[in-house]
GROMACS .gro file of C-alpha atoms in nm:
model
  201
    1SER     CA    1  10.826 -19.854 -14.969
    2SER     CA    2  10.857 -19.744 -15.340
    3GLY     CA    3  11.161 -19.523 -15.298
    4ILE     CA    4  11.004 -19.271 -15.541
    5ASN     CA    5  11.001 -18.911 -15.435
    6ALA     CA    6  11.169 -19.009 -15.118
    7GLU     CA    7  11.363 -18.741 -14.952
    8TRP     CA    8  11.737 -18.756 -14.997
    9PRO     CA    9  12.001 -18.645 -14.720
   10LEU     CA   10  12.249 -18.359 -14.766
   11ARG     CA   11  12.576 -18.493 -14.940
   12PRO     CA   12  12.889 -18.318 -15.048
   13GLY     CA   13  12.812 -18.116 -15.368
   14GLY     CA   14  12.477 -17.957 -15.263
   15LEU     CA   15  12.121 -18.022 -15.154
   16ILE     CA   16  11.976 -18.330 -15.299
   17SER     CA   17  11.645 -18.370 -15.149
   18SER     CA   18  11.368 -18.476 -15.417
   19GLY     CA   19  11.236 -18.135 -15.423
   20TYR     CA   20  11.581 -17.982 -15.520
   21ALA     CA   21  11.858 -18.137 -15.716
   22ALA     CA   22  11.692 -18.475 -15.779
   23ASP     CA   23  11.668 -18.370 -16.156
   24TYR     CA   24  11.773 -18.709 -16.298
   25THR     CA   25  11.520 -18.988 -16.363
   26PHE     CA   26  11.610 -19.358 -16.388
   27LYS     CA   27  11.388 -19.589 -16.560
   28VAL     CA   28  11.481 -19.953 -16.521
   29ILE     CA   29  11.340 -20.293 -16.560
   30CYS     CA   30  11.477 -20.662 -16.502
   31ASP     CA   31  11.352 -21.000 -16.612
   32ASP     CA   32  11.255 -21.126 -16.347
   33GLN     CA   33  11.339 -20.975 -16.003
   34MET     CA   34  11.541 -20.664 -15.945
   35THR     CA   35  11.718 -20.510 -15.661
   36LEU     CA   36  11.854 -20.147 -15.691
   37TRP     CA   37  12.138 -19.960 -15.541
   38VAL     CA   38  12.207 -19.570 -15.567
   39ASP     CA   39  12.548 -19.466 -15.446
   40GLY     CA   40  12.584 -19.790 -15.242
   41GLU     CA   41  12.228 -19.761 -15.080
   42GLN     CA   42  11.969 -20.043 -15.147
   43THR     CA   43  11.670 -19.857 -15.256
   44ASP     CA   44  11.313 -20.011 -15.297
   45VAL     CA   45  11.130 -19.910 -15.589
   46ALA     CA   46  10.777 -20.000 -15.729
   47GLY     CA   47  10.761 -20.273 -15.974
   48GLN     CA   48  11.106 -20.424 -15.872
   49GLY     CA   49  10.971 -20.776 -15.833
   50ALA     CA   50  10.780 -20.813 -16.174
   51TRP     CA   51  10.948 -20.863 -16.515
   52ASN     CA   52  10.686 -20.669 -16.694
   53GLN     CA   53  10.680 -20.362 -16.458
   54MET     CA   54  10.918 -20.077 -16.513
   55SER     CA   55  11.061 -19.907 -16.218
   56THR     CA   56  11.096 -19.531 -16.191
   57ILE     CA   57  11.305 -19.339 -15.933
   58ASN     CA   58  11.412 -18.969 -15.931
   59ILE     CA   59  11.774 -18.939 -15.815
   60PRO     CA   60  12.015 -18.653 -15.752
   61SER     CA   61  12.243 -18.532 -16.046
   62THR     CA   62  12.538 -18.569 -15.805
   63THR     CA   63  12.491 -18.957 -15.800
   64ARG     CA   64  12.822 -19.155 -15.854
   65VAL     CA   65  12.724 -19.519 -15.914
   66LEU     CA   66  12.409 -19.720 -15.994
   67GLY     CA   67  12.401 -20.099 -15.929
   68VAL     CA   68  12.143 -20.345 -16.042
   69LYS     CA   69  12.113 -20.695 -15.920
   70CYS     CA   70  11.870 -20.926 -16.143
   71VAL     CA   71  11.753 -21.266 -16.054
   72ASN     CA   72  11.615 -21.478 -16.357
   73THR     CA   73  11.363 -21.713 -16.244
   74GLY     CA   74  11.327 -21.889 -16.579
   75GLY     CA   75  11.288 -21.816 -16.949
   76PRO     CA   76  11.417 -21.480 -17.098
   77TYR     CA   77  11.643 -21.264 -16.890
   78GLY     CA   78  11.813 -20.926 -16.905
   79ILE     CA   79  11.840 -20.575 -16.746
   80MET     CA   80  11.718 -20.253 -16.925
   81GLY     CA   81  11.735 -19.904 -16.822
   82ALA     CA   82  11.803 -19.532 -16.896
   83LEU     CA   83  11.885 -19.221 -16.715
   84THR     CA   84  11.741 -18.892 -16.812
   85ASP     CA   85  11.794 -18.535 -16.709
   86GLU     CA   86  11.498 -18.292 -16.620
   87ASP     CA   87  11.465 -18.201 -16.999
   88GLY     CA   88  11.420 -18.568 -17.087
   89ASN     CA   89  11.770 -18.603 -17.250
   90ASP     CA   90  11.961 -18.918 -17.200
   91VAL     CA   91  12.249 -18.897 -16.933
   92LEU     CA   92  12.317 -19.274 -16.989
   93VAL     CA   93  12.150 -19.594 -17.105
   94THR     CA   94  12.229 -19.965 -17.045
   95ASP     CA   95  12.500 -20.067 -17.279
   96SER     CA   96  12.838 -20.233 -17.295
   97SER     CA   97  12.989 -19.943 -17.075
   98TRP     CA   98  12.818 -20.114 -16.793
   99SER     CA   99  13.007 -20.392 -16.605
  100CYS     CA  100  12.850 -20.701 -16.510
  101SER     CA  101  12.945 -21.016 -16.289
  102SER     CA  102  12.781 -21.332 -16.148
  103THR     CA  103  12.949 -21.253 -15.812
  104ALA     CA  104  12.865 -20.996 -15.558
  105ASP     CA  105  13.178 -20.877 -15.434
  106GLU     CA  106  13.209 -20.697 -15.128
  107GLY     CA  107  13.120 -20.336 -15.214
  108TRP     CA  108  13.047 -20.385 -15.561
  109GLU     CA  109  12.760 -20.144 -15.540
  110THR     CA  110  12.987 -19.854 -15.435
  111ALA     CA  111  13.162 -19.602 -15.658
  112ASP     CA  112  13.514 -19.671 -15.537
  113PHE     CA  113  13.510 -20.048 -15.588
  114ARG     CA  114  13.772 -20.174 -15.799
  115GLU     CA  115  13.654 -20.452 -16.047
  116GLY     CA  116  13.827 -20.777 -16.066
  117ASP     CA  117  13.870 -21.007 -16.360
  118ASN     CA  118  13.527 -21.139 -16.288
  119TRP     CA  119  13.384 -20.802 -16.399
  120ASN     CA  120  13.339 -20.760 -16.764
  121PRO     CA  121  13.150 -20.520 -17.022
  122ALA     CA  122  12.792 -20.603 -17.034
  123TYR     CA  123  12.676 -20.816 -17.324
  124TYR     CA  124  12.364 -20.750 -17.524
  125TYR     CA  125  12.084 -20.999 -17.518
  126PRO     CA  126  11.772 -20.965 -17.753
  127ASN     CA  127  11.496 -21.047 -17.491
  128ARG     CA  128  11.212 -21.108 -17.687
  129ASN     CA  129  10.973 -20.923 -17.446
  130TYR     CA  130  11.195 -20.602 -17.413
  131VAL     CA  131  11.289 -20.550 -17.794
  132THR     CA  132  10.945 -20.399 -17.853
  133ASN     CA  133  10.821 -20.056 -17.729
  134PHE     CA  134  10.503 -20.197 -17.592
  135GLY     CA  135  10.448 -20.253 -17.215
  136SER     CA  136  10.543 -20.047 -16.909
  137TRP     CA  137  10.886 -19.962 -17.063
  138ALA     CA  138  10.741 -19.783 -17.368
  139SER     CA  139  10.840 -19.441 -17.227
  140MET     CA  140  11.207 -19.558 -17.181
  141SER     CA  141  11.481 -19.403 -17.402
  142VAL     CA  142  11.490 -19.607 -17.745
  143ASN     CA  143  11.876 -19.608 -17.700
  144ARG     CA  144  11.864 -19.848 -17.414
  145GLN     CA  145  12.015 -20.199 -17.470
  146ILE     CA  146  11.922 -20.515 -17.292
  147ILE     CA  147  12.235 -20.636 -17.091
  148TRP     CA  148  12.366 -20.943 -16.920
  149THR     CA  149  12.688 -21.131 -16.864
  150ASP     CA  150  12.817 -21.329 -17.149
  151SER     CA  151  12.644 -21.639 -17.005
  152ALA     CA  152  12.301 -21.734 -17.044
  153ALA     CA  153  12.351 -22.000 -16.771
  154GLU     CA  154  12.388 -21.710 -16.510
  155THR     CA  155  12.060 -21.672 -16.310
  156THR     CA  156  12.185 -21.403 -16.085
  157VAL     CA  157  12.380 -21.102 -16.252
  158TYR     CA  158  12.505 -20.788 -16.085
  159CYS     CA  159  12.545 -20.491 -16.320
  160ARG     CA  160  12.702 -20.132 -16.230
  161LYS     CA  161  12.761 -19.819 -16.384
  162VAL     CA  162  12.990 -19.540 -16.246
  163ILE     CA  163  12.868 -19.199 -16.348
  164GLN     CA  164  13.121 -18.986 -16.174
  165SER     CA  165  13.442 -19.128 -16.054
  166PRO     CA  166  13.562 -19.101 -15.683
  167GLY     CA  167  13.754 -18.782 -15.611
  168LYS     CA  168  13.596 -18.584 -15.891
  169HIS     CA  169  13.487 -18.233 -15.776
  170PHE     CA  170  13.116 -18.226 -15.787
  171VAL     CA  171  12.940 -17.909 -15.921
  172PRO     CA  172  12.577 -17.912 -15.793
  173THR     CA  173  12.312 -17.885 -16.060
  174LEU     CA  174  12.012 -17.704 -15.922
  175ASN     CA  175  11.675 -17.754 -16.094
  176ARG     CA  176  11.472 -17.466 -16.240
  177ASN     CA  177  11.237 -17.429 -15.949
  178TYR     CA  178  11.530 -17.400 -15.694
  179ARG     CA  179  11.716 -17.148 -15.911
  180TYR     CA  180  11.423 -16.918 -15.915
  181TYR     CA  181  11.393 -16.989 -15.543
  182LEU     CA  182  11.752 -16.909 -15.486
  183ILE     CA  183  11.731 -16.594 -15.680
  184SER     CA  184  11.425 -16.466 -15.501
  185ILE     CA  185  11.607 -16.521 -15.172
  186LEU     CA  186  11.913 -16.321 -15.291
  187ILE     CA  187  11.696 -16.026 -15.405
  188VAL     CA  188  11.518 -16.000 -15.083
  189ILE     CA  189  11.843 -16.011 -14.884
  190SER     CA  190  11.997 -15.754 -15.117
  191GLU     CA  191  11.702 -15.520 -15.077
  192SER     CA  192  11.731 -15.550 -14.694
  193ILE     CA  193  12.097 -15.458 -14.641
  194ASP     CA  194  12.152 -15.119 -14.495
  195ILE     CA  195  12.465 -14.996 -14.651
  196SER     CA  196  12.514 -14.736 -14.392
  197LEU     CA  197  12.592 -15.014 -14.141
  198PHE     CA  198  12.924 -15.064 -14.335
  199GLN     CA  199  13.200 -14.812 -14.207
  200PHE     CA  200  13.515 -14.774 -14.422
  201CYS     CA  201  13.838 -14.624 -14.298
   0.00000   0.00000   0.00000
């Protein structure tokens, strides 16, 4: 399955089904074959098996960590992505704030994973295919960088980005449609309350 517009379960911090608080869009591409994790859950997305096909997925604003595995089968390599809010503003892009490693340590894709010495800030790589704005990634933020480890010899790379640290109090972000829906419910409830039912001493 593509994983796009999939229904999300209820998590601490509020509703996160795709029709409500899934107001972040993650666009990502990898040269050559990608696997994506969202909050530790492997998530299949359309285009993940081709270097020239950008993957797009809606994720909740309560997302804590993103993880990307990229396998280079030869030639150019790199991971490139951008996370935007419902208004199209950058929330984050692939840059040196991401951590990358050639080792898939247990739990690396989770928010509470503690990075060891084998995890380092991502390095930039001028992939000749991705430096242009032509192709399926043309709509991706121009602020994104192409990242990898510091070694061109690495053929399988794992990169992660913690968006919200463990233990942080999450304040749910409701998209515009859900806010209108919630306000409508509150109005109906308030109009249906019979204040005579309340007795005061």
